[in-house]
mmCIF file of C-alpha atoms (C1' of nucleotides) in Angstrom:
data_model
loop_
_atom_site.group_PDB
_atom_site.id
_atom_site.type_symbol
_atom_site.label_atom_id
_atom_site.label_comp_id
_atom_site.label_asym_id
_atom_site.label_seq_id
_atom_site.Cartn_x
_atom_site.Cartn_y
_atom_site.Cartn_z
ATOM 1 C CA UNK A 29 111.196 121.219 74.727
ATOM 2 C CA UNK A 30 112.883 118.921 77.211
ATOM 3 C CA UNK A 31 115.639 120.721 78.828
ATOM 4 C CA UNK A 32 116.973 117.085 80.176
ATOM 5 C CA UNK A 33 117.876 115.816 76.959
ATOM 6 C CA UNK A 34 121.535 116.420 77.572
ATOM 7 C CA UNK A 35 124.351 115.554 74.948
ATOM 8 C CA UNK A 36 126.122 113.338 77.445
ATOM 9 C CA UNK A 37 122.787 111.366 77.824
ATOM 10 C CA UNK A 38 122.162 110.852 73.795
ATOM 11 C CA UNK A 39 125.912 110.012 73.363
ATOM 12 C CA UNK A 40 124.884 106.942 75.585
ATOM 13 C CA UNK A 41 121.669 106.430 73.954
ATOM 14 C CA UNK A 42 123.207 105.741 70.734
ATOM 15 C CA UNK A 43 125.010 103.011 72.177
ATOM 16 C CA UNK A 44 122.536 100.145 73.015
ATOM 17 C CA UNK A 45 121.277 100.876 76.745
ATOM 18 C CA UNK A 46 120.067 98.163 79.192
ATOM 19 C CA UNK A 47 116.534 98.727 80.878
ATOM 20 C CA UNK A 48 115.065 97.375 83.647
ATOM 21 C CA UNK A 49 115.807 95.500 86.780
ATOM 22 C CA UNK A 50 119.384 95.659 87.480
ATOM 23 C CA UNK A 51 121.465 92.496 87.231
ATOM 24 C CA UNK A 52 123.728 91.113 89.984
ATOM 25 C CA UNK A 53 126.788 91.981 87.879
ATOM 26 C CA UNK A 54 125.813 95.542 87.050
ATOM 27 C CA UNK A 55 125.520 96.068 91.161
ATOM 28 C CA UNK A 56 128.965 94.557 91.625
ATOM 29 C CA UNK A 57 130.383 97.040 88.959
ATOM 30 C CA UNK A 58 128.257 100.649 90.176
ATOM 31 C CA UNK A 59 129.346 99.481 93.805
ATOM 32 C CA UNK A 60 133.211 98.552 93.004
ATOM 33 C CA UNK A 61 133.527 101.878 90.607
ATOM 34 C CA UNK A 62 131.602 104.068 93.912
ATOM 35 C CA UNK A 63 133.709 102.542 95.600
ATOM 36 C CA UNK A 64 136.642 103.020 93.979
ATOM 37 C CA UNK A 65 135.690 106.793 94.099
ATOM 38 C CA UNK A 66 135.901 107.610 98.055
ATOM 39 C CA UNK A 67 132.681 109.365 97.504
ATOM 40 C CA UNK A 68 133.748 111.785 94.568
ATOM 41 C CA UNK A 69 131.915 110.687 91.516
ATOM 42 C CA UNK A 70 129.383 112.128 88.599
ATOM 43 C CA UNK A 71 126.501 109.799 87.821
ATOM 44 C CA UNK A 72 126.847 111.600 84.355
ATOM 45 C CA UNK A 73 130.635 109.638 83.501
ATOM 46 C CA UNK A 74 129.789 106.891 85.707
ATOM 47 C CA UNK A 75 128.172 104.379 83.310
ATOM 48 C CA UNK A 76 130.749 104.317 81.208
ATOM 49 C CA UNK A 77 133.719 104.566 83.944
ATOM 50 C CA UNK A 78 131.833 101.530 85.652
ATOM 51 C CA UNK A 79 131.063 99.563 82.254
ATOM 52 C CA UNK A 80 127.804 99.561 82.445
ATOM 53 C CA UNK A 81 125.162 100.274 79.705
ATOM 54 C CA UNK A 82 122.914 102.686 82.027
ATOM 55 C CA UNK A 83 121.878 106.444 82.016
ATOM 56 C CA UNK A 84 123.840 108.527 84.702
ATOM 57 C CA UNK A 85 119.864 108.378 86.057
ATOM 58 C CA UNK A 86 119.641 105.027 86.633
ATOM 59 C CA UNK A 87 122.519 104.284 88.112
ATOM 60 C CA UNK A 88 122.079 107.411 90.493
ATOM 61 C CA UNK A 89 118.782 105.841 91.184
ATOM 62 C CA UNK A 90 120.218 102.483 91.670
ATOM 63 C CA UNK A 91 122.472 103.249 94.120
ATOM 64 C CA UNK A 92 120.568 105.508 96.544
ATOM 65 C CA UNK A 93 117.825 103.365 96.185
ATOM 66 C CA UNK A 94 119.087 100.107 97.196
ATOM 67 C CA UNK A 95 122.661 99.176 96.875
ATOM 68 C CA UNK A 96 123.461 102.900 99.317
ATOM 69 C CA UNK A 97 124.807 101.592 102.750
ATOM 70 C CA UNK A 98 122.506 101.794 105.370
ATOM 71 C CA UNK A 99 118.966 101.647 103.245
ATOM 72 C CA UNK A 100 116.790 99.326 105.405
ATOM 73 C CA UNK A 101 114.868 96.958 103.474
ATOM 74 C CA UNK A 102 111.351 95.067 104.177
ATOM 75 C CA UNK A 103 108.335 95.948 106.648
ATOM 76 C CA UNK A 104 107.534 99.196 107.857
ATOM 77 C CA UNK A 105 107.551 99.631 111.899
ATOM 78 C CA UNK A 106 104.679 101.082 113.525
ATOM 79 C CA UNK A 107 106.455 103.566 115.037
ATOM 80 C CA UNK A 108 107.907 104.527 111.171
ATOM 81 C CA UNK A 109 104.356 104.343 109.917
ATOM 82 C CA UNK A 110 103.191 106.330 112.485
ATOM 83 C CA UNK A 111 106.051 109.150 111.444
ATOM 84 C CA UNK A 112 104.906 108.676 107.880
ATOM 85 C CA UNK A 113 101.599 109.490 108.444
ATOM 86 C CA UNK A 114 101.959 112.164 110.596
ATOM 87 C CA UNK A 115 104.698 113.787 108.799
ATOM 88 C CA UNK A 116 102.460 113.342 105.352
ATOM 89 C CA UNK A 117 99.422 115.735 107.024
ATOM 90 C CA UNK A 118 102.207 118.220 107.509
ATOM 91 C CA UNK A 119 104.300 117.978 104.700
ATOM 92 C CA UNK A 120 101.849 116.236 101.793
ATOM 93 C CA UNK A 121 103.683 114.324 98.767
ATOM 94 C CA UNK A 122 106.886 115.672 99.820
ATOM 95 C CA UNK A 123 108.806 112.323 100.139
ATOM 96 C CA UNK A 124 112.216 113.287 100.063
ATOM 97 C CA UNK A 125 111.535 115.485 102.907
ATOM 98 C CA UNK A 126 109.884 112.454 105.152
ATOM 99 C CA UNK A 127 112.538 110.037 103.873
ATOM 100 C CA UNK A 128 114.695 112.683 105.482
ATOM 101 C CA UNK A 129 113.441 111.960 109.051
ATOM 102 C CA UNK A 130 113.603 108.124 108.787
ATOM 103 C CA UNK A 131 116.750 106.847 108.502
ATOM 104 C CA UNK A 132 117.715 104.163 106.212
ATOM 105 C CA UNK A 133 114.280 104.764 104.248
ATOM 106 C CA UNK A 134 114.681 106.395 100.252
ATOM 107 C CA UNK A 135 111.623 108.479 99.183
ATOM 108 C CA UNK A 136 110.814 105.854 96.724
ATOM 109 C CA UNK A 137 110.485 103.355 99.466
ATOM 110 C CA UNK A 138 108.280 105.509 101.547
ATOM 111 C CA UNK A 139 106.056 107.168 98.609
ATOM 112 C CA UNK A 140 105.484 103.199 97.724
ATOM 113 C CA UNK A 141 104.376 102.469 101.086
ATOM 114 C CA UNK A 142 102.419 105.027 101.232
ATOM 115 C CA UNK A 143 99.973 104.284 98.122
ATOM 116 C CA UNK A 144 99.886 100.594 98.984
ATOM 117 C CA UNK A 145 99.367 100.707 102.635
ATOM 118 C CA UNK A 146 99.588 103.685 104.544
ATOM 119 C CA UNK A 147 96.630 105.242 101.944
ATOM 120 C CA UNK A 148 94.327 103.119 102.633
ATOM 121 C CA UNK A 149 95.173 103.144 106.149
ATOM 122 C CA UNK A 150 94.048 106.905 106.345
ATOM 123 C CA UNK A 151 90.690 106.269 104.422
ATOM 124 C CA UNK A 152 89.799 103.828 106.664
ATOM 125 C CA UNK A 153 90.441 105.364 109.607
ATOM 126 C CA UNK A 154 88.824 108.656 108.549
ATOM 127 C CA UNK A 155 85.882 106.342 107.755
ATOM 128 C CA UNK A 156 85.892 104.792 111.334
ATOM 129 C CA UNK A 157 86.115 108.227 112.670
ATOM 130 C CA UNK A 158 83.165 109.366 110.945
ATOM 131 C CA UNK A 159 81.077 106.120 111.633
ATOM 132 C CA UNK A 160 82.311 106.316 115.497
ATOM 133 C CA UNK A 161 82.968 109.989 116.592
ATOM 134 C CA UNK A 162 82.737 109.442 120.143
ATOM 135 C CA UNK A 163 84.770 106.407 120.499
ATOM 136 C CA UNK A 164 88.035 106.778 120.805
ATOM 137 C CA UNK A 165 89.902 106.538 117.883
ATOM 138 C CA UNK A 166 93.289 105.678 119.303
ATOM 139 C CA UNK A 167 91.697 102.163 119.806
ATOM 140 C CA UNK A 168 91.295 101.821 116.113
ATOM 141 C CA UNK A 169 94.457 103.467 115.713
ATOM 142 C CA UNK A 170 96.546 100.829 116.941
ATOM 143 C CA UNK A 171 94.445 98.045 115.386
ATOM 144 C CA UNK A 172 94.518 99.611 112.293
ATOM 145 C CA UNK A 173 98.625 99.975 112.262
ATOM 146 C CA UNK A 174 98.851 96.636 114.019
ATOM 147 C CA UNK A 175 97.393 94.783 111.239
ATOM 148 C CA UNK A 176 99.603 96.794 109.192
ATOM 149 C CA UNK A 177 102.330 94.848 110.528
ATOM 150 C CA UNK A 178 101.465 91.663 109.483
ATOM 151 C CA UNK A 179 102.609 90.025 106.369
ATOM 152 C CA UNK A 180 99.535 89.069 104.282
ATOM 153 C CA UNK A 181 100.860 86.028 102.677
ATOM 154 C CA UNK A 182 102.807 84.138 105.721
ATOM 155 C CA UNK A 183 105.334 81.202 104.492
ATOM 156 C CA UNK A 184 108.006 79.867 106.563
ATOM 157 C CA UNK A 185 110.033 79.331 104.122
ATOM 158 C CA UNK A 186 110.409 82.654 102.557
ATOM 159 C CA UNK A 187 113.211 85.329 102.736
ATOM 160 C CA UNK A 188 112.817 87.875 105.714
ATOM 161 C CA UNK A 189 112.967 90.500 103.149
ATOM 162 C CA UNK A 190 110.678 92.336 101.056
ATOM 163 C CA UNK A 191 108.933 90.005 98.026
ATOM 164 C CA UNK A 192 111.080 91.572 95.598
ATOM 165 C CA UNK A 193 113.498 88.848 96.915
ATOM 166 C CA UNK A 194 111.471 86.621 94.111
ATOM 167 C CA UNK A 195 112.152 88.523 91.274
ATOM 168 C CA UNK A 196 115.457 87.895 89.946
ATOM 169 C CA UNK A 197 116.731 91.328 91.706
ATOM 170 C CA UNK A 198 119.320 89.532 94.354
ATOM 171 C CA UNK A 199 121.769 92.555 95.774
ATOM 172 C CA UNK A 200 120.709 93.491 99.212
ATOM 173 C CA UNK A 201 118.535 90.765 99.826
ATOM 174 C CA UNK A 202 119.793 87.736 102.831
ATOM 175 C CA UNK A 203 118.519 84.538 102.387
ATOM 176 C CA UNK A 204 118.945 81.786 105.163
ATOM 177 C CA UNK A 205 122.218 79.872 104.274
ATOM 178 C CA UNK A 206 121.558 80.083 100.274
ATOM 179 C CA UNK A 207 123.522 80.146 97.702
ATOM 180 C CA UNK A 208 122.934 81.498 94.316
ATOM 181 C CA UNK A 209 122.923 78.576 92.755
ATOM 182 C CA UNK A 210 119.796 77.988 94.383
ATOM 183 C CA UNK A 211 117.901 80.728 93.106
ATOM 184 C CA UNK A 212 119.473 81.450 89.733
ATOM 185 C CA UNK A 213 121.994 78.852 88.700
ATOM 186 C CA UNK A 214 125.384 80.688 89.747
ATOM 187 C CA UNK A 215 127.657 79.266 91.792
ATOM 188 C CA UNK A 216 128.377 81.824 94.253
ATOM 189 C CA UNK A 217 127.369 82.347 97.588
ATOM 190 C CA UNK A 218 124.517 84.624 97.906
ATOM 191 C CA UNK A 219 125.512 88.031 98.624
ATOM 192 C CA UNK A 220 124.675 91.105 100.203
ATOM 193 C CA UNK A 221 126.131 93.803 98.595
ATOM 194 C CA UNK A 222 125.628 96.865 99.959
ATOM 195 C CA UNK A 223 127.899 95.575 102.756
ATOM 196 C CA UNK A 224 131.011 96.454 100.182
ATOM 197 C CA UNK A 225 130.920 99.751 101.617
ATOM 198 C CA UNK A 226 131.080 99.607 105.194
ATOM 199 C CA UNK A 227 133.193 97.891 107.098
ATOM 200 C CA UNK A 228 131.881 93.985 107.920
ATOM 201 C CA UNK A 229 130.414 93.814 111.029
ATOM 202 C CA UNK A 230 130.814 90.403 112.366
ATOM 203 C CA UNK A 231 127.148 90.502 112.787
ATOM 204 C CA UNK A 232 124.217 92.925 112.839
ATOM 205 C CA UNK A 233 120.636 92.452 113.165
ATOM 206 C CA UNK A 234 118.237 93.124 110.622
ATOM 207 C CA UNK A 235 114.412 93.907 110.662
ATOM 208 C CA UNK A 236 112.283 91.082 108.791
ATOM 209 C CA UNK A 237 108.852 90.097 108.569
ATOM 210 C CA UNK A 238 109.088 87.703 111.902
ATOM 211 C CA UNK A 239 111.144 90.302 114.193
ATOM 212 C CA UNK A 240 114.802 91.194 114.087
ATOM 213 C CA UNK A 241 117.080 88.585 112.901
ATOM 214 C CA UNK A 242 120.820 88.661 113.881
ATOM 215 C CA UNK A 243 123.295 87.766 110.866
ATOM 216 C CA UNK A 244 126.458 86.122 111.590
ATOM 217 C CA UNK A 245 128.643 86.823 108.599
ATOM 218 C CA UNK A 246 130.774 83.275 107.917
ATOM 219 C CA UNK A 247 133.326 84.425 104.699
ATOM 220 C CA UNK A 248 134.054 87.074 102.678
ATOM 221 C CA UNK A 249 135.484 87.479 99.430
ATOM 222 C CA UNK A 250 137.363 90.605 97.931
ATOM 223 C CA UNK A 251 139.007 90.227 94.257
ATOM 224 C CA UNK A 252 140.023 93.892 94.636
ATOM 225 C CA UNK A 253 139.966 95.958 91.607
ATOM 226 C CA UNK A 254 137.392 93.572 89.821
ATOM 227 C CA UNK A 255 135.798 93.864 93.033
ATOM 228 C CA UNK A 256 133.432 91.080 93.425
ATOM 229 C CA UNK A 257 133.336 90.883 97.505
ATOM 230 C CA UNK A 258 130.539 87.929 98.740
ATOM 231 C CA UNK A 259 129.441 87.681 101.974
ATOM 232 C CA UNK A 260 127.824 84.568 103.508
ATOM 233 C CA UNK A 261 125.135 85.363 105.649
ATOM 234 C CA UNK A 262 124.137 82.894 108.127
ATOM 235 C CA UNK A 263 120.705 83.180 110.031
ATOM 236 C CA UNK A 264 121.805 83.243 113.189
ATOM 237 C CA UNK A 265 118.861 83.414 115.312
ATOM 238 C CA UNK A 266 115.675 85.086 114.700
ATOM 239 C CA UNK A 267 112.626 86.671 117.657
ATOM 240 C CA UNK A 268 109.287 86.199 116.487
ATOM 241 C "C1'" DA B 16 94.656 73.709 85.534
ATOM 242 C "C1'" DA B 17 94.191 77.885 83.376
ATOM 243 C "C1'" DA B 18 92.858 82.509 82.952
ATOM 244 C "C1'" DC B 19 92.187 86.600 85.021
ATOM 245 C "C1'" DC B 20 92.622 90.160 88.543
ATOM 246 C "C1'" DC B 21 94.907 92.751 91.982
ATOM 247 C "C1'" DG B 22 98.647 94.370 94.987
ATOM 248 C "C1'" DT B 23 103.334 95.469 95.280
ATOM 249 C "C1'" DC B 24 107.520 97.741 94.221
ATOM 250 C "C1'" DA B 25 111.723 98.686 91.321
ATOM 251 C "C1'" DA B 26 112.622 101.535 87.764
ATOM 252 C "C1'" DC B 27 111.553 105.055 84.378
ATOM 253 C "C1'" DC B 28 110.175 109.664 82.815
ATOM 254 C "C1'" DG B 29 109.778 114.381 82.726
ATOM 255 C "C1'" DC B 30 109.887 118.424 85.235
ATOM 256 C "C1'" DT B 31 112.109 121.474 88.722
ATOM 257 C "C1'" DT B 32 115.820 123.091 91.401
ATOM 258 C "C1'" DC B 33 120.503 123.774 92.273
ATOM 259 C "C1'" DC B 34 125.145 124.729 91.007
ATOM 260 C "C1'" DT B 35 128.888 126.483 88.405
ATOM 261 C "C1'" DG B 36 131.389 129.090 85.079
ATOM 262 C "C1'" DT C 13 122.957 137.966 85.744
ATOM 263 C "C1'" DC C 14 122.412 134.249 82.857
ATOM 264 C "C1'" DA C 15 122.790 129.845 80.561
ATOM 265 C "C1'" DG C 16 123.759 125.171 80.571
ATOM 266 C "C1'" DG C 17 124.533 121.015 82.907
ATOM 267 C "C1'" DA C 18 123.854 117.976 86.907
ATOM 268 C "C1'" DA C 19 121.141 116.386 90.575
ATOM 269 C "C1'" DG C 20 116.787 115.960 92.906
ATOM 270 C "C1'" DC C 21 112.032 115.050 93.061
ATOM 271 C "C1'" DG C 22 107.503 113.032 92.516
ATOM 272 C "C1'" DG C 23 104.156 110.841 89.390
ATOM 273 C "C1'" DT C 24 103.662 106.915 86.640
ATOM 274 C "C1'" DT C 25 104.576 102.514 84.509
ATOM 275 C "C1'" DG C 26 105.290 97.758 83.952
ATOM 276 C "C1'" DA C 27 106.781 93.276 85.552
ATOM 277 C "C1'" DC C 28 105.923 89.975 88.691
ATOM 278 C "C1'" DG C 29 103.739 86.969 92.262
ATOM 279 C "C1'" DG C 30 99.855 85.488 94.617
ATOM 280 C "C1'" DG C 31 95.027 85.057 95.079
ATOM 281 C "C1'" DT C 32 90.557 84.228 93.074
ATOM 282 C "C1'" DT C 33 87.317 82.509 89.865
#
DNA sequence: AAACCCGTCAACCGCTTCCTG
DNA sequence: TCAGGAAGCGGTTGACGGGTT
């Protein structure tokens, strides 16, 4: 039998547990109790010290998956692809171990990349090297990773994130000068919560799909103990 | 315009490993 | 040394958006 069904875990499965993508309010309250914790916590009491109707799992999942300072978000470099790949021919499907080497990328992240891009990436160049064996296949190499680079669905408009931007999932995601309101009817200014943990920087670049942006952060809010802290992040210029 | 298909990725699930008493 | 609980890990799923027919 499953040794993970634990009594802690059924004592919160009786009560009626949420599922699915995490709301904007359920970040605020796993960041403000982690927070409140100076790193000393147990994903097993958390749900229920942070109010939240989660498994221990989730929440542990939540948090070093994307609200965990430091996690970059959005395209792969080549140079990180390149690690990927190599580091996959020595190590295989052991993600946690390549995360390990690329800083501010989770397992998840990278074991996602891999199936939808990098995967692909290797058949095709295998194929190429078996069509061409004399050529040289560094050629290919960097036209193959190259065009891994660019997004395939290019609009001006959109967030210099990853697409999850567009599903209703807004912690750790920048928009250009939005507010909430625009995207899902709340008043606040959009935020960027994973920025609750370490100290503001005035600004700091970020990687997006067009080049490295640098934010310029224009207000922050901190209610304390309810801790709902919103940054403004304004687009401050952007290299293409 | 609508239905369908496909790619992407956050989150879940179940198993393994680690830690502690 | 062992058992039980917590954390870690990797495979899989399902929701969603965009493209195609």
């Amino acid at each position: 039998m499953v040794k993970s069904t634990r009594s802690s875990v059924t004592s919160v499965m009786k009560t009626k547990l949420r599922k699915g993508a995490w709301s904007l309010e359920e970040d605020q309250k796993l960041i403000a109790y982690i927070h409140s914790r100076h790193g000393n916590w147990n994903w097993v009491v958390t749900p229920k010290a942070a109010g939240l109707l989660r498994t221990g799992k989730s929440c542990r999942l939540r948090w070093l998956n994307y609200l965990r300072p430091g996690i970059k978000h959005g395209n792969f470099s080549q140079e990180e692809d390149e690690t990927i790949i190599k580091l996959h021919q020595q190590l295989g499907n052991r993600w946690s171990t390549i995360a390990s080497r690329l800083p501010g990328r989770t397992d998840n992240e990278i074991k996602n990349h891999w199936h939808t891009h990098l995967k692909k990436y290797c058949l095709k160049k295998n194929n190429i090297l078996q069509e061409t064996e004399t050529d040289d296949p560094s050629e290919d190499d960097d036209l193959l990773l190259s065009n891994l680079q660019k997004p395939s669905n290019v609009n001006a408009n959109s967030s210099p994130s990853s697409s999850s931007s567009s599903r209703g999932d807004p912690a750790g995601e920048i928009y250009y000068n939005q507010t909430i309101e625009e995207n899902d009817g709340s008043s606040q200014t959009y935020v960027e919560l994973q920025r609750l943990w370490d100290p503001v920087p005035a600004s700091f670049p970020m990687e997006g799909l067009y080049g490295t942006t640098t934010y310029t952060l224009a207000s922050y809010y901190d209610a304390g103990d309810d801790v709902s802290a919103y940054l403004l992040m304004q687009q401050n210029e952007e290299s293409v």
